[in-house]
Amino acid sequence: LNLSSAATASLSMAAKATVTISDDDRPTVQFSNSSYNAYGVGMATIKVILNAPAAATVTVQFATSDGSATAGIDYTTVEGTLVFVPGSTSQTFAIPILAANSNSTEKTVNITLSSSQKADLGLKDTAMLKISKGESIFLPILRS
């Protein structure tokens, strides 16, 4: 920024300055929900979203950690990197559920986003997965 041609004042050496324009158009990346539910053994799908399509490729790290659930017993620990190509706004990853809680108390897994590149972390950068007892289906035995 250069100032010149002052009408009623004189310019000093401070007539030059550098201005930095921040990129306030960066998208935010976060979980689509603050909590997710899993019922029984299987895969829990976790969705991560950008609030707006990005012009450049966005990456974000994700990881699980024990809440009241225990890795290797109740679920399998996962960690990795999600990649949002330009124009995309959502990605998913799966958490394997190894054992459904056998009593009525649900167990929890903590999920965290970190180290985002080309996007800011949103307010929902942590989430919880709740593992509940799966429903049993009993089929009658037909005898002839």
PDB file of C-alpha atoms in Angstrom:
ATOM      1  CA  LEU A   1       0.000   0.000   0.000  1.00  0.00           C
ATOM      2  CA  ASN A   2       1.506   3.323  -1.046  1.00  0.00           C
ATOM      3  CA  LEU A   3       0.189   6.721  -0.016  1.00  0.00           C
ATOM      4  CA  SER A   4       0.879   9.665  -2.326  1.00  0.00           C
ATOM      5  CA  SER A   5      -0.254  13.160  -3.263  1.00  0.00           C
ATOM      6  CA  ALA A   6      -1.276  14.427   0.167  1.00  0.00           C
ATOM      7  CA  ALA A   7      -3.328  17.628  -0.151  1.00  0.00           C
ATOM      8  CA  THR A   8      -3.106  19.224   3.316  1.00  0.00           C
ATOM      9  CA  ALA A   9      -0.387  17.125   4.951  1.00  0.00           C
ATOM     10  CA  SER A  10       3.113  15.921   4.230  1.00  0.00           C
ATOM     11  CA  LEU A  11       3.983  12.258   3.769  1.00  0.00           C
ATOM     12  CA  SER A  12       6.745  10.703   5.814  1.00  0.00           C
ATOM     13  CA  MET A  13       8.701   7.513   5.467  1.00  0.00           C
ATOM     14  CA  ALA A  14       5.631   5.692   6.817  1.00  0.00           C
ATOM     15  CA  ALA A  15       3.779   6.342   3.565  1.00  0.00           C
ATOM     16  CA  LYS A  16       4.313   2.684   2.611  1.00  0.00           C
ATOM     17  CA  ALA A  17       2.793  -0.335   4.314  1.00  0.00           C
ATOM     18  CA  THR A  18       2.280  -4.016   3.618  1.00  0.00           C
ATOM     19  CA  VAL A  19      -1.262  -5.343   3.820  1.00  0.00           C
ATOM     20  CA  THR A  20      -1.957  -9.064   4.197  1.00  0.00           C
ATOM     21  CA  ILE A  21      -5.318 -10.346   3.028  1.00  0.00           C
ATOM     22  CA  SER A  22      -6.388 -13.403   4.993  1.00  0.00           C
ATOM     23  CA  ASP A  23      -8.246 -16.196   3.243  1.00  0.00           C
ATOM     24  CA  ASP A  24     -11.584 -15.934   5.000  1.00  0.00           C
ATOM     25  CA  ASP A  25     -13.213 -18.144   2.363  1.00  0.00           C
ATOM     26  CA  ARG A  26     -11.666 -21.326   3.776  1.00  0.00           C
ATOM     27  CA  PRO A  27     -14.259 -24.014   4.368  1.00  0.00           C
ATOM     28  CA  THR A  28     -14.711 -25.691   7.741  1.00  0.00           C
ATOM     29  CA  VAL A  29     -14.560 -29.457   8.185  1.00  0.00           C
ATOM     30  CA  GLN A  30     -16.418 -31.253  10.963  1.00  0.00           C
ATOM     31  CA  PHE A  31     -18.503 -34.288  11.862  1.00  0.00           C
ATOM     32  CA  SER A  32     -22.056 -34.221  10.486  1.00  0.00           C
ATOM     33  CA  ASN A  33     -23.341 -35.104  13.992  1.00  0.00           C
ATOM     34  CA  SER A  34     -21.974 -34.829  17.511  1.00  0.00           C
ATOM     35  CA  SER A  35     -22.976 -38.442  18.220  1.00  0.00           C
ATOM     36  CA  TYR A  36     -23.558 -41.618  16.212  1.00  0.00           C
ATOM     37  CA  ASN A  37     -25.242 -44.890  17.167  1.00  0.00           C
ATOM     38  CA  ALA A  38     -24.314 -48.507  16.498  1.00  0.00           C
ATOM     39  CA  TYR A  39     -26.631 -51.404  17.308  1.00  0.00           C
ATOM     40  CA  GLY A  40     -25.021 -54.812  17.440  1.00  0.00           C
ATOM     41  CA  VAL A  41     -21.955 -56.166  15.661  1.00  0.00           C
ATOM     42  CA  GLY A  42     -21.094 -54.642  12.275  1.00  0.00           C
ATOM     43  CA  MET A  43     -19.808 -51.374  10.868  1.00  0.00           C
ATOM     44  CA  ALA A  44     -20.646 -47.894  12.135  1.00  0.00           C
ATOM     45  CA  THR A  45     -20.454 -45.310   9.358  1.00  0.00           C
ATOM     46  CA  ILE A  46     -19.207 -41.872  10.370  1.00  0.00           C
ATOM     47  CA  LYS A  47     -19.813 -38.863   8.104  1.00  0.00           C
ATOM     48  CA  VAL A  48     -17.521 -35.821   7.916  1.00  0.00           C
ATOM     49  CA  ILE A  49     -18.600 -32.705   6.022  1.00  0.00           C
ATOM     50  CA  LEU A  50     -17.290 -29.442   4.599  1.00  0.00           C
ATOM     51  CA  ASN A  51     -19.603 -26.459   5.016  1.00  0.00           C
ATOM     52  CA  ALA A  52     -18.903 -25.441   1.399  1.00  0.00           C
ATOM     53  CA  PRO A  53     -17.206 -27.041  -1.591  1.00  0.00           C
ATOM     54  CA  ALA A  54     -13.475 -26.364  -1.541  1.00  0.00           C
ATOM     55  CA  ALA A  55     -11.559 -24.942  -4.483  1.00  0.00           C
ATOM     56  CA  ALA A  56      -8.497 -27.041  -3.544  1.00  0.00           C
ATOM     57  CA  THR A  57      -8.084 -30.554  -2.133  1.00  0.00           C
ATOM     58  CA  VAL A  58      -8.823 -30.639   1.622  1.00  0.00           C
ATOM     59  CA  THR A  59      -7.462 -33.297   3.982  1.00  0.00           C
ATOM     60  CA  VAL A  60      -8.231 -34.030   7.627  1.00  0.00           C
ATOM     61  CA  GLN A  61      -6.988 -36.712  10.024  1.00  0.00           C
ATOM     62  CA  PHE A  62      -9.433 -38.850  12.041  1.00  0.00           C
ATOM     63  CA  ALA A  63      -8.877 -41.250  14.927  1.00  0.00           C
ATOM     64  CA  THR A  64     -10.801 -43.239  17.533  1.00  0.00           C
ATOM     65  CA  SER A  65     -10.027 -43.700  21.215  1.00  0.00           C
ATOM     66  CA  ASP A  66     -11.624 -45.493  24.147  1.00  0.00           C
ATOM     67  CA  GLY A  67     -14.537 -43.937  25.953  1.00  0.00           C
ATOM     68  CA  SER A  68     -16.255 -46.613  28.021  1.00  0.00           C
ATOM     69  CA  ALA A  69     -15.755 -49.090  25.143  1.00  0.00           C
ATOM     70  CA  THR A  70     -12.445 -50.951  24.874  1.00  0.00           C
ATOM     71  CA  ALA A  71     -10.512 -51.160  21.607  1.00  0.00           C
ATOM     72  CA  GLY A  72      -9.922 -54.756  20.517  1.00  0.00           C
ATOM     73  CA  ILE A  73     -12.886 -55.982  22.550  1.00  0.00           C
ATOM     74  CA  ASP A  74     -15.826 -53.722  21.704  1.00  0.00           C
ATOM     75  CA  TYR A  75     -14.544 -52.063  18.518  1.00  0.00           C
ATOM     76  CA  THR A  76     -11.493 -51.866  16.261  1.00  0.00           C
ATOM     77  CA  THR A  77      -9.396 -48.692  16.474  1.00  0.00           C
ATOM     78  CA  VAL A  78      -9.265 -46.752  13.224  1.00  0.00           C
ATOM     79  CA  GLU A  79      -7.271 -43.744  12.123  1.00  0.00           C
ATOM     80  CA  GLY A  80      -6.539 -42.224   8.781  1.00  0.00           C
ATOM     81  CA  THR A  81      -6.887 -39.314   6.414  1.00  0.00           C
ATOM     82  CA  LEU A  82     -10.014 -38.194   4.620  1.00  0.00           C
ATOM     83  CA  VAL A  83      -9.489 -36.449   1.267  1.00  0.00           C
ATOM     84  CA  PHE A  84     -12.056 -34.020  -0.120  1.00  0.00           C
ATOM     85  CA  VAL A  85     -11.399 -33.389  -3.813  1.00  0.00           C
ATOM     86  CA  PRO A  86     -12.392 -29.960  -5.158  1.00  0.00           C
ATOM     87  CA  GLY A  87     -16.174 -29.654  -5.270  1.00  0.00           C
ATOM     88  CA  SER A  88     -16.921 -32.447  -2.762  1.00  0.00           C
ATOM     89  CA  THR A  89     -18.534 -31.763   0.612  1.00  0.00           C
ATOM     90  CA  SER A  90     -18.703 -35.125   2.426  1.00  0.00           C
ATOM     91  CA  GLN A  91     -16.628 -38.210   3.168  1.00  0.00           C
ATOM     92  CA  THR A  92     -17.247 -41.249   5.359  1.00  0.00           C
ATOM     93  CA  PHE A  93     -15.221 -43.823   7.240  1.00  0.00           C
ATOM     94  CA  ALA A  94     -16.267 -46.957   9.107  1.00  0.00           C
ATOM     95  CA  ILE A  95     -15.588 -48.183  12.624  1.00  0.00           C
ATOM     96  CA  PRO A  96     -15.844 -51.974  13.038  1.00  0.00           C
ATOM     97  CA  ILE A  97     -18.012 -52.976  16.023  1.00  0.00           C
ATOM     98  CA  LEU A  98     -16.774 -56.278  17.459  1.00  0.00           C
ATOM     99  CA  ALA A  99     -19.189 -56.875  20.311  1.00  0.00           C
ATOM    100  CA  ALA A 100     -22.494 -55.347  21.230  1.00  0.00           C
ATOM    101  CA  ASN A 101     -22.920 -54.593  24.886  1.00  0.00           C
ATOM    102  CA  SER A 102     -24.710 -57.509  26.515  1.00  0.00           C
ATOM    103  CA  ASN A 103     -26.417 -55.425  29.183  1.00  0.00           C
ATOM    104  CA  SER A 104     -28.585 -52.334  28.896  1.00  0.00           C
ATOM    105  CA  THR A 105     -25.703 -49.873  29.379  1.00  0.00           C
ATOM    106  CA  GLU A 106     -24.323 -48.451  26.168  1.00  0.00           C
ATOM    107  CA  LYS A 107     -20.585 -48.107  25.611  1.00  0.00           C
ATOM    108  CA  THR A 108     -18.894 -45.157  23.933  1.00  0.00           C
ATOM    109  CA  VAL A 109     -16.031 -44.533  21.515  1.00  0.00           C
ATOM    110  CA  ASN A 110     -14.433 -41.084  21.151  1.00  0.00           C
ATOM    111  CA  ILE A 111     -13.794 -39.851  17.598  1.00  0.00           C
ATOM    112  CA  THR A 112     -11.539 -36.881  16.795  1.00  0.00           C
ATOM    113  CA  LEU A 113     -10.632 -34.801  13.748  1.00  0.00           C
ATOM    114  CA  SER A 114      -7.240 -33.073  13.575  1.00  0.00           C
ATOM    115  CA  SER A 115      -4.522 -31.681  11.292  1.00  0.00           C
ATOM    116  CA  SER A 116      -6.791 -30.234   8.641  1.00  0.00           C
ATOM    117  CA  GLN A 117      -5.124 -28.897   5.490  1.00  0.00           C
ATOM    118  CA  LYS A 118      -6.856 -26.211   3.358  1.00  0.00           C
ATOM    119  CA  ALA A 119      -9.842 -26.019   5.765  1.00  0.00           C
ATOM    120  CA  ASP A 120     -10.443 -24.995   9.354  1.00  0.00           C
ATOM    121  CA  LEU A 121     -11.782 -27.422  11.955  1.00  0.00           C
ATOM    122  CA  GLY A 122     -15.413 -26.684  12.740  1.00  0.00           C
ATOM    123  CA  LEU A 123     -17.113 -26.722  16.140  1.00  0.00           C
ATOM    124  CA  LYS A 124     -17.887 -30.445  15.825  1.00  0.00           C
ATOM    125  CA  ASP A 125     -14.276 -31.660  15.638  1.00  0.00           C
ATOM    126  CA  THR A 126     -15.027 -34.359  18.224  1.00  0.00           C
ATOM    127  CA  ALA A 127     -17.899 -36.833  18.283  1.00  0.00           C
ATOM    128  CA  MET A 128     -19.037 -39.906  20.182  1.00  0.00           C
ATOM    129  CA  LEU A 129     -20.090 -43.312  18.905  1.00  0.00           C
ATOM    130  CA  LYS A 130     -22.596 -45.065  21.179  1.00  0.00           C
ATOM    131  CA  ILE A 131     -22.603 -48.867  20.979  1.00  0.00           C
ATOM    132  CA  SER A 132     -25.876 -50.408  22.144  1.00  0.00           C
ATOM    133  CA  LYS A 133     -27.092 -53.962  22.538  1.00  0.00           C
ATOM    134  CA  GLY A 134     -28.204 -55.406  19.224  1.00  0.00           C
ATOM    135  CA  GLU A 135     -31.691 -56.720  18.797  1.00  0.00           C
ATOM    136  CA  SER A 136     -32.045 -60.496  18.691  1.00  0.00           C
ATOM    137  CA  ILE A 137     -34.377 -62.057  16.179  1.00  0.00           C
ATOM    138  CA  PHE A 138     -35.880 -65.391  17.159  1.00  0.00           C
ATOM    139  CA  LEU A 139     -37.364 -67.545  14.430  1.00  0.00           C
ATOM    140  CA  PRO A 140     -39.789 -70.295  15.400  1.00  0.00           C
ATOM    141  CA  ILE A 141     -38.843 -73.867  14.630  1.00  0.00           C
ATOM    142  CA  LEU A 142     -41.527 -75.486  12.538  1.00  0.00           C
ATOM    143  CA  ARG A 143     -42.040 -79.203  13.022  1.00  0.00           C
ATOM    144  CA  SER A 144     -44.139 -81.395  10.844  1.00  0.00           C
TER     145      SER A 144
END
